[in-house]
PDB file of C-alpha atoms in Angstrom:
ATOM      1  CA  UNK A 238       5.252  -2.915   3.883  1.00  0.00           C
ATOM      2  CA  UNK A 239       1.692  -1.743   4.627  1.00  0.00           C
ATOM      3  CA  UNK A 240       2.193   1.228   2.323  1.00  0.00           C
ATOM      4  CA  UNK A 241       3.456  -0.948  -0.518  1.00  0.00           C
ATOM      5  CA  UNK A 242       0.718  -3.557  -0.101  1.00  0.00           C
ATOM      6  CA  UNK A 243      -1.843  -0.739  -0.251  1.00  0.00           C
ATOM      7  CA  UNK A 244      -0.591   0.285  -3.680  1.00  0.00           C
ATOM      8  CA  UNK A 245      -2.579  -2.584  -5.176  1.00  0.00           C
ATOM      9  CA  UNK A 246      -5.884  -1.040  -4.016  1.00  0.00           C
ATOM     10  CA  UNK A 247      -4.732   2.371  -5.264  1.00  0.00           C
ATOM     11  CA  UNK A 248      -4.382   1.029  -8.797  1.00  0.00           C
ATOM     12  CA  UNK A 249      -0.605   0.791  -9.031  1.00  0.00           C
ATOM     13  CA  UNK A 250       0.679  -1.886 -11.389  1.00  0.00           C
ATOM     14  CA  UNK A 251       3.872  -2.744  -9.559  1.00  0.00           C
ATOM     15  CA  UNK A 252       6.399  -2.149  -6.820  1.00  0.00           C
ATOM     16  CA  UNK A 253      10.133  -2.530  -7.328  1.00  0.00           C
ATOM     17  CA  UNK A 254      13.006  -2.820  -4.897  1.00  0.00           C
ATOM     18  CA  UNK A 255      16.730  -2.295  -5.346  1.00  0.00           C
ATOM     19  CA  UNK A 256      19.731  -3.995  -3.807  1.00  0.00           C
ATOM     20  CA  UNK A 257      22.246  -1.811  -1.996  1.00  0.00           C
ATOM     21  CA  UNK A 258      24.547  -2.653   0.868  1.00  0.00           C
ATOM     22  CA  UNK A 259      26.144  -0.821   3.787  1.00  0.00           C
ATOM     23  CA  UNK A 260      23.444   1.843   4.077  1.00  0.00           C
ATOM     24  CA  UNK A 261      20.657   2.206   6.625  1.00  0.00           C
ATOM     25  CA  UNK A 262      17.749   0.667   4.711  1.00  0.00           C
ATOM     26  CA  UNK A 263      16.073  -2.607   3.796  1.00  0.00           C
ATOM     27  CA  UNK A 264      17.884  -2.651   0.459  1.00  0.00           C
ATOM     28  CA  UNK A 265      20.363  -5.475   1.224  1.00  0.00           C
ATOM     29  CA  UNK A 266      17.501  -7.993   1.076  1.00  0.00           C
ATOM     30  CA  UNK A 267      15.219  -7.131  -1.861  1.00  0.00           C
ATOM     31  CA  UNK A 268      14.305 -10.757  -2.564  1.00  0.00           C
ATOM     32  CA  UNK A 269      12.977 -11.171   0.979  1.00  0.00           C
ATOM     33  CA  UNK A 270      10.895  -8.049   0.469  1.00  0.00           C
ATOM     34  CA  UNK A 271       9.488  -9.523  -2.746  1.00  0.00           C
ATOM     35  CA  UNK A 272       8.415 -12.689  -0.906  1.00  0.00           C
ATOM     36  CA  UNK A 273       6.867 -10.702   1.939  1.00  0.00           C
ATOM     37  CA  UNK A 274       4.908  -8.435  -0.381  1.00  0.00           C
ATOM     38  CA  UNK A 275       3.775 -11.353  -2.557  1.00  0.00           C
ATOM     39  CA  UNK A 276       2.067 -12.892   0.468  1.00  0.00           C
ATOM     40  CA  UNK A 277       0.092  -9.681   0.992  1.00  0.00           C
ATOM     41  CA  UNK A 278      -1.011  -8.935  -2.575  1.00  0.00           C
ATOM     42  CA  UNK A 279      -2.885 -10.642  -5.404  1.00  0.00           C
ATOM     43  CA  UNK A 280      -2.230  -8.751  -8.652  1.00  0.00           C
ATOM     44  CA  UNK A 281       0.626  -6.340  -7.993  1.00  0.00           C
ATOM     45  CA  UNK A 282       3.740  -6.967 -10.060  1.00  0.00           C
ATOM     46  CA  UNK A 283       6.728  -7.154  -7.759  1.00  0.00           C
ATOM     47  CA  UNK A 284      10.304  -6.839  -8.810  1.00  0.00           C
ATOM     48  CA  UNK A 285      13.904  -6.116  -8.099  1.00  0.00           C
ATOM     49  CA  UNK A 286      15.398  -3.379 -10.253  1.00  0.00           C
ATOM     50  CA  UNK A 287      18.806  -4.902  -9.876  1.00  0.00           C
ATOM     51  CA  UNK A 288      20.109  -7.921  -8.051  1.00  0.00           C
ATOM     52  CA  UNK A 289      23.811  -7.084  -7.820  1.00  0.00           C
ATOM     53  CA  UNK A 290      25.321 -10.128  -9.509  1.00  0.00           C
ATOM     54  CA  UNK A 291      28.885  -9.857  -8.099  1.00  0.00           C
ATOM     55  CA  UNK A 292      27.432 -10.356  -4.602  1.00  0.00           C
ATOM     56  CA  UNK A 293      25.744 -13.676  -5.507  1.00  0.00           C
ATOM     57  CA  UNK A 294      26.703 -17.114  -6.726  1.00  0.00           C
ATOM     58  CA  UNK A 295      25.056 -17.498 -10.171  1.00  0.00           C
ATOM     59  CA  UNK A 296      23.389 -20.827  -9.340  1.00  0.00           C
ATOM     60  CA  UNK A 297      22.070 -19.486  -6.039  1.00  0.00           C
ATOM     61  CA  UNK A 298      20.477 -16.338  -7.445  1.00  0.00           C
ATOM     62  CA  UNK A 299      18.948 -18.387 -10.297  1.00  0.00           C
ATOM     63  CA  UNK A 300      17.343 -20.782  -7.802  1.00  0.00           C
ATOM     64  CA  UNK A 301      16.144 -17.953  -5.598  1.00  0.00           C
ATOM     65  CA  UNK A 302      14.566 -16.049  -8.483  1.00  0.00           C
ATOM     66  CA  UNK A 303      12.905 -19.207  -9.805  1.00  0.00           C
ATOM     67  CA  UNK A 304      11.342 -19.809  -6.396  1.00  0.00           C
ATOM     68  CA  UNK A 305      10.226 -16.177  -6.149  1.00  0.00           C
ATOM     69  CA  UNK A 306       8.613 -16.458  -9.575  1.00  0.00           C
ATOM     70  CA  UNK A 307       6.675 -19.471  -8.301  1.00  0.00           C
ATOM     71  CA  UNK A 308       5.704 -17.737  -5.032  1.00  0.00           C
ATOM     72  CA  UNK A 309       4.503 -14.633  -6.878  1.00  0.00           C
ATOM     73  CA  UNK A 310       2.580 -16.776  -9.394  1.00  0.00           C
ATOM     74  CA  UNK A 311       4.422 -15.171 -12.292  1.00  0.00           C
ATOM     75  CA  UNK A 312       4.229 -11.595 -11.021  1.00  0.00           C
ATOM     76  CA  UNK A 313       7.997 -11.347 -10.469  1.00  0.00           C
ATOM     77  CA  UNK A 314       9.973  -8.984 -12.657  1.00  0.00           C
ATOM     78  CA  UNK A 315      13.740  -9.065 -12.352  1.00  0.00           C
ATOM     79  CA  UNK A 316      16.666  -6.918 -13.262  1.00  0.00           C
ATOM     80  CA  UNK A 317      20.353  -7.417 -12.708  1.00  0.00           C
ATOM     81  CA  UNK A 318      23.090  -4.930 -11.934  1.00  0.00           C
ATOM     82  CA  UNK A 319      26.848  -4.765 -11.721  1.00  0.00           C
ATOM     83  CA  UNK A 320      26.819  -2.752  -8.480  1.00  0.00           C
ATOM     84  CA  UNK A 321      28.391   0.549  -7.559  1.00  0.00           C
ATOM     85  CA  UNK A 322      32.085   1.017  -6.679  1.00  0.00           C
ATOM     86  CA  UNK A 323      31.609   2.316  -3.102  1.00  0.00           C
ATOM     87  CA  UNK A 324      29.883  -0.916  -2.092  1.00  0.00           C
ATOM     88  CA  UNK A 325      32.791  -3.033  -3.351  1.00  0.00           C
ATOM     89  CA  UNK A 326      35.146  -1.353  -0.869  1.00  0.00           C
ATOM     90  CA  UNK A 327      33.538  -3.403   1.917  1.00  0.00           C
ATOM     91  CA  UNK A 328      33.679  -6.871   0.359  1.00  0.00           C
ATOM     92  CA  UNK A 329      36.390  -9.198  -0.916  1.00  0.00           C
TER      93      UNK A 329
END
């Protein structure tokens, strides 16, 4: 997170996360990463390249993204994704 927060001082315009599951990374929780980074930056655009819609209830992801947009003061950029087949092997 320190590295990403430092991108603002280095002149980067934004940082984007992705959502992936069942791998060794922070990717299962991109919206939490957005909130964490928003608290540490002022101007940096922060986004999720793809919230995997089949893993979320539509009303829940809409509420969560609306709150993140408020927390980031309009710096949130969102994308949605259908997911990748290997990840669906592990869920109902």
